[in-house]
Amino acid sequence: MIERRDRFLGLLGARSVIMGILNVTPDSFSDGGKFQSLDAAISQAKKLAADGADIIDVGAESTRPGHTPISEDEELARLEPVLGQLTAGVDAPFSIDTSKARVARRAAELGVSVVNDVWGLQKDPAMADVVAETGAAVVVMHNRDDVDPDLDIIADMRRFFDESLRLADKAGIPRHRVMLDPGIGFGKTRAQNLDALRRLAGLKDFGLPILVGVSRKSLFGELLSASVETRLIGTLAANLTAAAKGASIFRVHDAAEHLAAFKVFDAIERA
């Protein structure tokens, strides 16, 4: 777990880093139900790694708008049959997409290197301590319970991240293991989502890697009148824009296409 964590962290700053999405859920908006079985999950994880994913993000609870929350026990029941087999069978770092400390701890025991918390250590009061105790790295994502169209969304993110980093510091999580995610599509209007991407450089002074997760999101469906399966071009455009503004990690469904796009981007930007 530590070796894979450090392998992943060592890439940050050197080039654009791809986080491949693997949902073992029945109800995720893009691929719900496709990878619940062990064989399907392992096959998809191997494909993501072969296509260029540097880390694979496993989720067992959908976080799409309007999702039905599930209990810790149900989330673990979905994860435990597959997670240990994934980390043993695929030579790649893994992250766990969860906001529950008990799930994060069990995932770390099964070989996961990074906790990807869509509530930025602020939902479960035990989460920061679990991250610190397990030695995992952590992605803290901005989120809101409600949508307020009058907010300056970057100012709200800064307040949120200040609190997340206070919790991380209190628990003893080293700053070099923390990443920030603006949470595109979570608790924001369409205008705020676009504003967050446009003003992403306003988060760079935290001095931490920025992760962006916009893959196949409804934002592109609205802009392009595109179905979930035809949102790749919009996703690539948004991710390349985010890269130009300072993002360095990209959570995506389509690893091969992003690998090609980022090879060109990095060749130009890092020449």
PDB file of C-alpha atoms in Angstrom:
ATOM      1  CA  MET A   1       0.000   0.000   0.000  1.00  0.00           C
ATOM      2  CA  ILE A   2       2.761   2.471   0.938  1.00  0.00           C
ATOM      3  CA  GLU A   3       4.864   1.638  -2.133  1.00  0.00           C
ATOM      4  CA  ARG A   4       1.894   2.180  -4.438  1.00  0.00           C
ATOM      5  CA  ARG A   5       0.904   5.362  -2.608  1.00  0.00           C
ATOM      6  CA  ASP A   6       4.372   6.800  -3.079  1.00  0.00           C
ATOM      7  CA  ARG A   7       4.460   5.640  -6.699  1.00  0.00           C
ATOM      8  CA  PHE A   8       1.312   7.672  -7.309  1.00  0.00           C
ATOM      9  CA  LEU A   9       2.434  10.715  -5.306  1.00  0.00           C
ATOM     10  CA  GLY A  10       5.771  10.681  -7.106  1.00  0.00           C
ATOM     11  CA  LEU A  11       4.024  11.389 -10.417  1.00  0.00           C
ATOM     12  CA  LEU A  12       2.424  14.614  -9.215  1.00  0.00           C
ATOM     13  CA  GLY A  13       4.045  17.620 -10.781  1.00  0.00           C
ATOM     14  CA  ALA A  14       5.917  15.589 -13.386  1.00  0.00           C
ATOM     15  CA  ARG A  15       3.020  15.271 -15.848  1.00  0.00           C
ATOM     16  CA  SER A  16      -0.757  15.083 -16.050  1.00  0.00           C
ATOM     17  CA  VAL A  17      -1.971  12.137 -13.950  1.00  0.00           C
ATOM     18  CA  ILE A  18      -4.970   9.987 -14.873  1.00  0.00           C
ATOM     19  CA  MET A  19      -7.319   8.499 -12.265  1.00  0.00           C
ATOM     20  CA  GLY A  20      -9.496   5.812 -13.851  1.00  0.00           C
ATOM     21  CA  ILE A  21     -13.051   5.366 -12.564  1.00  0.00           C
ATOM     22  CA  LEU A  22     -14.287   1.918 -11.509  1.00  0.00           C
ATOM     23  CA  ASN A  23     -17.776   1.873 -10.006  1.00  0.00           C
ATOM     24  CA  VAL A  24     -18.990  -1.340  -8.380  1.00  0.00           C
ATOM     25  CA  THR A  25     -22.452   0.153  -7.996  1.00  0.00           C
ATOM     26  CA  PRO A  26     -25.856  -0.614  -9.482  1.00  0.00           C
ATOM     27  CA  ASP A  27     -26.808   3.042  -9.926  1.00  0.00           C
ATOM     28  CA  SER A  28     -23.891   5.265 -10.959  1.00  0.00           C
ATOM     29  CA  PHE A  29     -24.972   7.664 -13.713  1.00  0.00           C
ATOM     30  CA  SER A  30     -22.565   6.450 -16.404  1.00  0.00           C
ATOM     31  CA  ASP A  31     -21.672   2.817 -15.750  1.00  0.00           C
ATOM     32  CA  GLY A  32     -23.925   1.620 -12.934  1.00  0.00           C
ATOM     33  CA  GLY A  33     -24.277  -2.155 -12.866  1.00  0.00           C
ATOM     34  CA  LYS A  34     -21.536  -2.885 -15.391  1.00  0.00           C
ATOM     35  CA  PHE A  35     -18.718  -3.842 -13.024  1.00  0.00           C
ATOM     36  CA  GLN A  36     -20.341  -5.302  -9.919  1.00  0.00           C
ATOM     37  CA  SER A  37     -19.082  -8.833 -10.483  1.00  0.00           C
ATOM     38  CA  LEU A  38     -15.503  -9.729  -9.575  1.00  0.00           C
ATOM     39  CA  ASP A  39     -14.563 -10.783 -13.106  1.00  0.00           C
ATOM     40  CA  ALA A  40     -16.007  -7.620 -14.662  1.00  0.00           C
ATOM     41  CA  ALA A  41     -14.312  -5.384 -12.082  1.00  0.00           C
ATOM     42  CA  ILE A  42     -10.895  -7.003 -12.533  1.00  0.00           C
ATOM     43  CA  SER A  43     -11.215  -6.897 -16.321  1.00  0.00           C
ATOM     44  CA  GLN A  44     -12.107  -3.193 -16.263  1.00  0.00           C
ATOM     45  CA  ALA A  45      -9.321  -2.354 -13.794  1.00  0.00           C
ATOM     46  CA  LYS A  46      -6.780  -4.096 -16.039  1.00  0.00           C
ATOM     47  CA  LYS A  47      -8.156  -2.251 -19.070  1.00  0.00           C
ATOM     48  CA  LEU A  48      -7.920   1.117 -17.302  1.00  0.00           C
ATOM     49  CA  ALA A  49      -4.320   0.413 -16.264  1.00  0.00           C
ATOM     50  CA  ALA A  50      -3.383  -0.748 -19.774  1.00  0.00           C
ATOM     51  CA  ASP A  51      -5.050   2.337 -21.264  1.00  0.00           C
ATOM     52  CA  GLY A  52      -2.936   4.667 -19.147  1.00  0.00           C
ATOM     53  CA  ALA A  53      -4.636   5.132 -15.782  1.00  0.00           C
ATOM     54  CA  ASP A  54      -2.030   5.895 -13.099  1.00  0.00           C
ATOM     55  CA  ILE A  55      -4.448   5.101 -10.256  1.00  0.00           C
ATOM     56  CA  ILE A  56      -7.855   3.409 -10.181  1.00  0.00           C
ATOM     57  CA  ASP A  57     -10.656   4.937  -8.100  1.00  0.00           C
ATOM     58  CA  VAL A  58     -13.123   2.351  -6.799  1.00  0.00           C
ATOM     59  CA  GLY A  59     -16.553   3.431  -5.604  1.00  0.00           C
ATOM     60  CA  ALA A  60     -19.363   1.371  -4.123  1.00  0.00           C
ATOM     61  CA  GLU A  61     -21.870   4.169  -3.458  1.00  0.00           C
ATOM     62  CA  SER A  62     -23.145   6.457  -6.178  1.00  0.00           C
ATOM     63  CA  THR A  63     -22.682  10.158  -5.476  1.00  0.00           C
ATOM     64  CA  ARG A  64     -24.658  11.389  -8.489  1.00  0.00           C
ATOM     65  CA  PRO A  65     -27.321  14.063  -7.867  1.00  0.00           C
ATOM     66  CA  GLY A  66     -30.418  12.449  -6.385  1.00  0.00           C
ATOM     67  CA  HIS A  67     -28.621   9.245  -5.384  1.00  0.00           C
ATOM     68  CA  THR A  68     -29.977   7.047  -2.616  1.00  0.00           C
ATOM     69  CA  PRO A  69     -27.524   6.910   0.311  1.00  0.00           C
ATOM     70  CA  ILE A  70     -26.530   3.458   1.546  1.00  0.00           C
ATOM     71  CA  SER A  71     -25.314   2.203   4.916  1.00  0.00           C
ATOM     72  CA  GLU A  72     -21.719   1.378   5.822  1.00  0.00           C
ATOM     73  CA  ASP A  73     -22.625  -2.307   5.876  1.00  0.00           C
ATOM     74  CA  GLU A  74     -24.071  -2.214   2.367  1.00  0.00           C
ATOM     75  CA  GLU A  75     -21.093  -0.270   1.014  1.00  0.00           C
ATOM     76  CA  LEU A  76     -18.710  -2.787   2.549  1.00  0.00           C
ATOM     77  CA  ALA A  77     -20.789  -5.687   1.235  1.00  0.00           C
ATOM     78  CA  ARG A  78     -20.278  -4.349  -2.278  1.00  0.00           C
ATOM     79  CA  LEU A  79     -16.572  -3.648  -1.787  1.00  0.00           C
ATOM     80  CA  GLU A  80     -15.174  -6.558   0.185  1.00  0.00           C
ATOM     81  CA  PRO A  81     -15.796  -9.306  -2.395  1.00  0.00           C
ATOM     82  CA  VAL A  82     -13.830  -7.386  -5.042  1.00  0.00           C
ATOM     83  CA  LEU A  83     -11.404  -4.890  -3.504  1.00  0.00           C
ATOM     84  CA  GLY A  84      -8.765  -7.257  -2.142  1.00  0.00           C
ATOM     85  CA  GLN A  85      -8.808  -9.218  -5.397  1.00  0.00           C
ATOM     86  CA  LEU A  86      -8.388  -5.994  -7.360  1.00  0.00           C
ATOM     87  CA  THR A  87      -5.379  -4.761  -5.397  1.00  0.00           C
ATOM     88  CA  ALA A  88      -3.789  -8.233  -5.519  1.00  0.00           C
ATOM     89  CA  GLY A  89      -4.507  -8.829  -9.196  1.00  0.00           C
ATOM     90  CA  VAL A  90      -3.740  -5.445 -10.748  1.00  0.00           C
ATOM     91  CA  ASP A  91      -0.362  -3.765 -10.255  1.00  0.00           C
ATOM     92  CA  ALA A  92      -1.625  -0.216  -9.884  1.00  0.00           C
ATOM     93  CA  PRO A  93      -2.332   2.168  -7.016  1.00  0.00           C
ATOM     94  CA  PHE A  94      -5.982   2.229  -5.946  1.00  0.00           C
ATOM     95  CA  SER A  95      -8.128   4.853  -4.279  1.00  0.00           C
ATOM     96  CA  ILE A  96     -11.465   4.441  -2.508  1.00  0.00           C
ATOM     97  CA  ASP A  97     -14.302   6.842  -3.242  1.00  0.00           C
ATOM     98  CA  THR A  98     -16.050   7.062   0.132  1.00  0.00           C
ATOM     99  CA  SER A  99     -17.019   9.501   2.861  1.00  0.00           C
ATOM    100  CA  LYS A 100     -17.288   6.832   5.566  1.00  0.00           C
ATOM    101  CA  ALA A 101     -14.317   6.335   7.895  1.00  0.00           C
ATOM    102  CA  ARG A 102     -15.048   2.661   8.556  1.00  0.00           C
ATOM    103  CA  VAL A 103     -15.145   1.951   4.815  1.00  0.00           C
ATOM    104  CA  ALA A 104     -11.907   3.893   4.289  1.00  0.00           C
ATOM    105  CA  ARG A 105     -10.152   1.925   7.019  1.00  0.00           C
ATOM    106  CA  ARG A 106     -11.242  -1.414   5.584  1.00  0.00           C
ATOM    107  CA  ALA A 107     -10.228  -0.324   2.090  1.00  0.00           C
ATOM    108  CA  ALA A 108      -6.752   0.565   3.370  1.00  0.00           C
ATOM    109  CA  GLU A 109      -6.510  -2.881   4.978  1.00  0.00           C
ATOM    110  CA  LEU A 110      -7.318  -4.334   1.548  1.00  0.00           C
ATOM    111  CA  GLY A 111      -4.506  -2.414  -0.132  1.00  0.00           C
ATOM    112  CA  VAL A 112      -5.972   0.955  -1.124  1.00  0.00           C
ATOM    113  CA  SER A 113      -3.488   3.854  -1.069  1.00  0.00           C
ATOM    114  CA  VAL A 114      -5.692   6.960  -1.348  1.00  0.00           C
ATOM    115  CA  VAL A 115      -9.000   8.024   0.211  1.00  0.00           C
ATOM    116  CA  ASN A 116     -11.129  10.112  -2.158  1.00  0.00           C
ATOM    117  CA  ASP A 117     -13.635  11.876   0.123  1.00  0.00           C
ATOM    118  CA  VAL A 118     -16.372  13.861  -1.623  1.00  0.00           C
ATOM    119  CA  TRP A 119     -17.034  15.654   1.669  1.00  0.00           C
ATOM    120  CA  GLY A 120     -13.441  16.707   2.279  1.00  0.00           C
ATOM    121  CA  LEU A 121     -12.999  15.102   5.752  1.00  0.00           C
ATOM    122  CA  GLN A 122     -16.037  17.065   7.001  1.00  0.00           C
ATOM    123  CA  LYS A 123     -18.865  14.493   6.882  1.00  0.00           C
ATOM    124  CA  ASP A 124     -17.563  11.701   9.110  1.00  0.00           C
ATOM    125  CA  PRO A 125     -15.746  13.075  12.179  1.00  0.00           C
ATOM    126  CA  ALA A 126     -13.498   9.986  12.274  1.00  0.00           C
ATOM    127  CA  MET A 127     -12.308  10.254   8.666  1.00  0.00           C
ATOM    128  CA  ALA A 128      -9.251  12.473   9.180  1.00  0.00           C
ATOM    129  CA  ASP A 129      -7.936  10.235  11.971  1.00  0.00           C
ATOM    130  CA  VAL A 130      -8.444   7.113   9.843  1.00  0.00           C
ATOM    131  CA  VAL A 131      -6.522   8.651   6.939  1.00  0.00           C
ATOM    132  CA  ALA A 132      -3.691   9.606   9.275  1.00  0.00           C
ATOM    133  CA  GLU A 133      -3.576   6.228  11.029  1.00  0.00           C
ATOM    134  CA  THR A 134      -3.574   4.185   7.818  1.00  0.00           C
ATOM    135  CA  GLY A 135      -0.965   6.347   6.078  1.00  0.00           C
ATOM    136  CA  ALA A 136      -3.226   6.883   3.079  1.00  0.00           C
ATOM    137  CA  ALA A 137      -3.117   9.976   0.922  1.00  0.00           C
ATOM    138  CA  VAL A 138      -6.380  11.898   0.639  1.00  0.00           C
ATOM    139  CA  VAL A 139      -8.389  13.881  -1.886  1.00  0.00           C
ATOM    140  CA  VAL A 140     -10.537  16.520  -0.178  1.00  0.00           C
ATOM    141  CA  MET A 141     -13.422  17.592  -2.404  1.00  0.00           C
ATOM    142  CA  HIS A 142     -15.536  20.716  -2.050  1.00  0.00           C
ATOM    143  CA  ASN A 143     -19.215  19.977  -1.541  1.00  0.00           C
ATOM    144  CA  ARG A 144     -22.393  21.643  -0.328  1.00  0.00           C
ATOM    145  CA  ASP A 145     -25.689  20.422   1.114  1.00  0.00           C
ATOM    146  CA  ASP A 146     -27.584  23.013  -0.895  1.00  0.00           C
ATOM    147  CA  VAL A 147     -27.157  25.069  -4.048  1.00  0.00           C
ATOM    148  CA  ASP A 148     -26.829  28.829  -3.579  1.00  0.00           C
ATOM    149  CA  PRO A 149     -26.609  30.621  -6.945  1.00  0.00           C
ATOM    150  CA  ASP A 150     -25.537  33.869  -5.251  1.00  0.00           C
ATOM    151  CA  LEU A 151     -22.288  32.447  -3.858  1.00  0.00           C
ATOM    152  CA  ASP A 152     -18.844  33.341  -5.094  1.00  0.00           C
ATOM    153  CA  ILE A 153     -17.994  29.686  -5.559  1.00  0.00           C
ATOM    154  CA  ILE A 154     -14.215  30.054  -5.401  1.00  0.00           C
ATOM    155  CA  ALA A 155     -14.483  32.006  -2.135  1.00  0.00           C
ATOM    156  CA  ASP A 156     -16.732  29.246  -0.784  1.00  0.00           C
ATOM    157  CA  MET A 157     -14.199  26.602  -1.845  1.00  0.00           C
ATOM    158  CA  ARG A 158     -11.420  28.462  -0.098  1.00  0.00           C
ATOM    159  CA  ARG A 159     -13.396  28.549   3.166  1.00  0.00           C
ATOM    160  CA  PHE A 160     -14.220  24.856   2.800  1.00  0.00           C
ATOM    161  CA  PHE A 161     -10.628  23.846   2.061  1.00  0.00           C
ATOM    162  CA  ASP A 162      -9.326  25.909   4.973  1.00  0.00           C
ATOM    163  CA  GLU A 163     -11.517  23.799   7.269  1.00  0.00           C
ATOM    164  CA  SER A 164     -10.538  20.522   5.574  1.00  0.00           C
ATOM    165  CA  LEU A 165      -6.862  21.363   5.933  1.00  0.00           C
ATOM    166  CA  ARG A 166      -7.373  22.334   9.573  1.00  0.00           C
ATOM    167  CA  LEU A 167      -8.867  18.876  10.181  1.00  0.00           C
ATOM    168  CA  ALA A 168      -6.031  17.213   8.255  1.00  0.00           C
ATOM    169  CA  ASP A 169      -3.393  19.095  10.240  1.00  0.00           C
ATOM    170  CA  LYS A 170      -5.098  18.281  13.546  1.00  0.00           C
ATOM    171  CA  ALA A 171      -5.123  14.573  12.676  1.00  0.00           C
ATOM    172  CA  GLY A 172      -1.482  14.627  11.570  1.00  0.00           C
ATOM    173  CA  ILE A 173      -1.957  14.059   7.837  1.00  0.00           C
ATOM    174  CA  PRO A 174       1.180  15.408   6.099  1.00  0.00           C
ATOM    175  CA  ARG A 175       0.398  18.122   3.556  1.00  0.00           C
ATOM    176  CA  HIS A 176       2.295  16.261   0.832  1.00  0.00           C
ATOM    177  CA  ARG A 177      -0.385  13.556   0.998  1.00  0.00           C
ATOM    178  CA  VAL A 178      -3.315  15.962   0.453  1.00  0.00           C
ATOM    179  CA  MET A 179      -4.979  16.874  -2.859  1.00  0.00           C
ATOM    180  CA  LEU A 180      -7.809  19.334  -3.541  1.00  0.00           C
ATOM    181  CA  ASP A 181     -10.863  18.746  -5.750  1.00  0.00           C
ATOM    182  CA  PRO A 182     -13.210  21.660  -6.611  1.00  0.00           C
ATOM    183  CA  GLY A 183     -16.141  19.236  -6.808  1.00  0.00           C
ATOM    184  CA  ILE A 184     -17.516  20.100 -10.232  1.00  0.00           C
ATOM    185  CA  GLY A 185     -21.165  19.017 -10.314  1.00  0.00           C
ATOM    186  CA  PHE A 186     -21.614  18.923  -6.543  1.00  0.00           C
ATOM    187  CA  GLY A 187     -23.769  21.582  -4.838  1.00  0.00           C
ATOM    188  CA  LYS A 188     -23.307  24.088  -7.655  1.00  0.00           C
ATOM    189  CA  THR A 189     -25.302  25.671 -10.451  1.00  0.00           C
ATOM    190  CA  ARG A 190     -24.170  25.215 -14.040  1.00  0.00           C
ATOM    191  CA  ALA A 191     -22.827  28.780 -13.989  1.00  0.00           C
ATOM    192  CA  GLN A 192     -20.857  28.022 -10.815  1.00  0.00           C
ATOM    193  CA  ASN A 193     -19.425  24.838 -12.312  1.00  0.00           C
ATOM    194  CA  LEU A 194     -18.184  26.770 -15.332  1.00  0.00           C
ATOM    195  CA  ASP A 195     -16.931  29.583 -13.096  1.00  0.00           C
ATOM    196  CA  ALA A 196     -15.022  27.091 -10.944  1.00  0.00           C
ATOM    197  CA  LEU A 197     -13.270  25.683 -14.009  1.00  0.00           C
ATOM    198  CA  ARG A 198     -12.550  29.149 -15.403  1.00  0.00           C
ATOM    199  CA  ARG A 199     -11.076  30.373 -12.090  1.00  0.00           C
ATOM    200  CA  LEU A 200      -9.303  27.177 -11.075  1.00  0.00           C
ATOM    201  CA  ALA A 201      -5.977  28.974 -10.822  1.00  0.00           C
ATOM    202  CA  GLY A 202      -7.455  30.758  -7.798  1.00  0.00           C
ATOM    203  CA  LEU A 203      -6.781  27.590  -5.791  1.00  0.00           C
ATOM    204  CA  LYS A 204      -3.123  27.205  -6.760  1.00  0.00           C
ATOM    205  CA  ASP A 205      -1.839  29.237  -3.826  1.00  0.00           C
ATOM    206  CA  PHE A 206      -2.789  26.403  -1.475  1.00  0.00           C
ATOM    207  CA  GLY A 207       0.314  24.760  -2.924  1.00  0.00           C
ATOM    208  CA  LEU A 208      -1.414  21.382  -3.299  1.00  0.00           C
ATOM    209  CA  PRO A 209      -2.187  19.228  -6.344  1.00  0.00           C
ATOM    210  CA  ILE A 210      -5.627  19.876  -7.844  1.00  0.00           C
ATOM    211  CA  LEU A 211      -7.803  17.003  -9.024  1.00  0.00           C
ATOM    212  CA  VAL A 212     -10.671  17.587 -11.439  1.00  0.00           C
ATOM    213  CA  GLY A 213     -13.514  15.121 -11.972  1.00  0.00           C
ATOM    214  CA  VAL A 214     -15.788  16.161 -14.837  1.00  0.00           C
ATOM    215  CA  SER A 215     -15.963  12.931 -16.827  1.00  0.00           C
ATOM    216  CA  ARG A 216     -19.235  12.528 -18.776  1.00  0.00           C
ATOM    217  CA  LYS A 217     -21.085  14.859 -16.393  1.00  0.00           C
ATOM    218  CA  SER A 218     -24.522  16.365 -17.035  1.00  0.00           C
ATOM    219  CA  LEU A 219     -22.851  19.744 -17.522  1.00  0.00           C
ATOM    220  CA  PHE A 220     -21.809  18.546 -20.980  1.00  0.00           C
ATOM    221  CA  GLY A 221     -25.195  17.008 -21.641  1.00  0.00           C
ATOM    222  CA  GLU A 222     -26.747  20.435 -21.109  1.00  0.00           C
ATOM    223  CA  LEU A 223     -24.153  22.322 -23.139  1.00  0.00           C
ATOM    224  CA  LEU A 224     -23.948  19.854 -26.026  1.00  0.00           C
ATOM    225  CA  SER A 225     -27.330  18.085 -25.884  1.00  0.00           C
ATOM    226  CA  ALA A 226     -25.242  14.925 -25.577  1.00  0.00           C
ATOM    227  CA  SER A 227     -26.064  11.566 -24.033  1.00  0.00           C
ATOM    228  CA  VAL A 228     -23.773  10.102 -21.372  1.00  0.00           C
ATOM    229  CA  GLU A 229     -21.996   7.966 -23.962  1.00  0.00           C
ATOM    230  CA  THR A 230     -21.246  10.934 -26.261  1.00  0.00           C
ATOM    231  CA  ARG A 231     -19.753  13.383 -23.775  1.00  0.00           C
ATOM    232  CA  LEU A 232     -16.092  12.476 -24.318  1.00  0.00           C
ATOM    233  CA  ILE A 233     -15.234  15.518 -26.446  1.00  0.00           C
ATOM    234  CA  GLY A 234     -16.741  17.868 -23.873  1.00  0.00           C
ATOM    235  CA  THR A 235     -14.873  16.054 -21.107  1.00  0.00           C
ATOM    236  CA  LEU A 236     -11.555  16.330 -22.949  1.00  0.00           C
ATOM    237  CA  ALA A 237     -12.097  20.041 -23.618  1.00  0.00           C
ATOM    238  CA  ALA A 238     -12.851  20.735 -19.957  1.00  0.00           C
ATOM    239  CA  ASN A 239      -9.927  18.662 -18.690  1.00  0.00           C
ATOM    240  CA  LEU A 240      -7.433  20.319 -21.034  1.00  0.00           C
ATOM    241  CA  THR A 241      -8.751  23.712 -19.923  1.00  0.00           C
ATOM    242  CA  ALA A 242      -8.325  22.643 -16.290  1.00  0.00           C
ATOM    243  CA  ALA A 243      -4.802  21.418 -17.002  1.00  0.00           C
ATOM    244  CA  ALA A 244      -3.895  24.792 -18.493  1.00  0.00           C
ATOM    245  CA  LYS A 245      -5.175  26.462 -15.322  1.00  0.00           C
ATOM    246  CA  GLY A 246      -3.169  24.279 -12.954  1.00  0.00           C
ATOM    247  CA  ALA A 247      -4.982  20.978 -12.402  1.00  0.00           C
ATOM    248  CA  SER A 248      -2.721  17.941 -12.415  1.00  0.00           C
ATOM    249  CA  ILE A 249      -4.959  14.899 -11.693  1.00  0.00           C
ATOM    250  CA  PHE A 250      -7.968  13.961 -13.787  1.00  0.00           C
ATOM    251  CA  ARG A 251     -10.657  11.471 -12.769  1.00  0.00           C
ATOM    252  CA  VAL A 252     -11.991   9.921 -15.984  1.00  0.00           C
ATOM    253  CA  HIS A 253     -13.871   7.002 -17.499  1.00  0.00           C
ATOM    254  CA  ASP A 254     -11.897   7.093 -20.772  1.00  0.00           C
ATOM    255  CA  ALA A 255      -8.228   6.608 -19.909  1.00  0.00           C
ATOM    256  CA  ALA A 256      -6.783   5.927 -23.369  1.00  0.00           C
ATOM    257  CA  GLU A 257      -8.229   9.058 -24.935  1.00  0.00           C
ATOM    258  CA  HIS A 258      -7.016  11.211 -22.049  1.00  0.00           C
ATOM    259  CA  LEU A 259      -3.560   9.639 -22.162  1.00  0.00           C
ATOM    260  CA  ALA A 260      -3.228  10.712 -25.795  1.00  0.00           C
ATOM    261  CA  ALA A 261      -4.557  14.215 -25.134  1.00  0.00           C
ATOM    262  CA  PHE A 262      -2.285  14.784 -22.144  1.00  0.00           C
ATOM    263  CA  LYS A 263       0.790  13.494 -23.985  1.00  0.00           C
ATOM    264  CA  VAL A 264       0.287  16.300 -26.472  1.00  0.00           C
ATOM    265  CA  PHE A 265      -0.557  18.847 -23.767  1.00  0.00           C
ATOM    266  CA  ASP A 266       2.468  17.940 -21.644  1.00  0.00           C
ATOM    267  CA  ALA A 267       4.784  17.925 -24.665  1.00  0.00           C
ATOM    268  CA  ILE A 268       3.748  21.511 -25.404  1.00  0.00           C
ATOM    269  CA  GLU A 269       3.566  22.842 -21.852  1.00  0.00           C
ATOM    270  CA  ARG A 270       6.627  21.080 -20.442  1.00  0.00           C
ATOM    271  CA  ALA A 271       8.928  21.291 -23.468  1.00  0.00           C
TER     272      ALA A 271
END
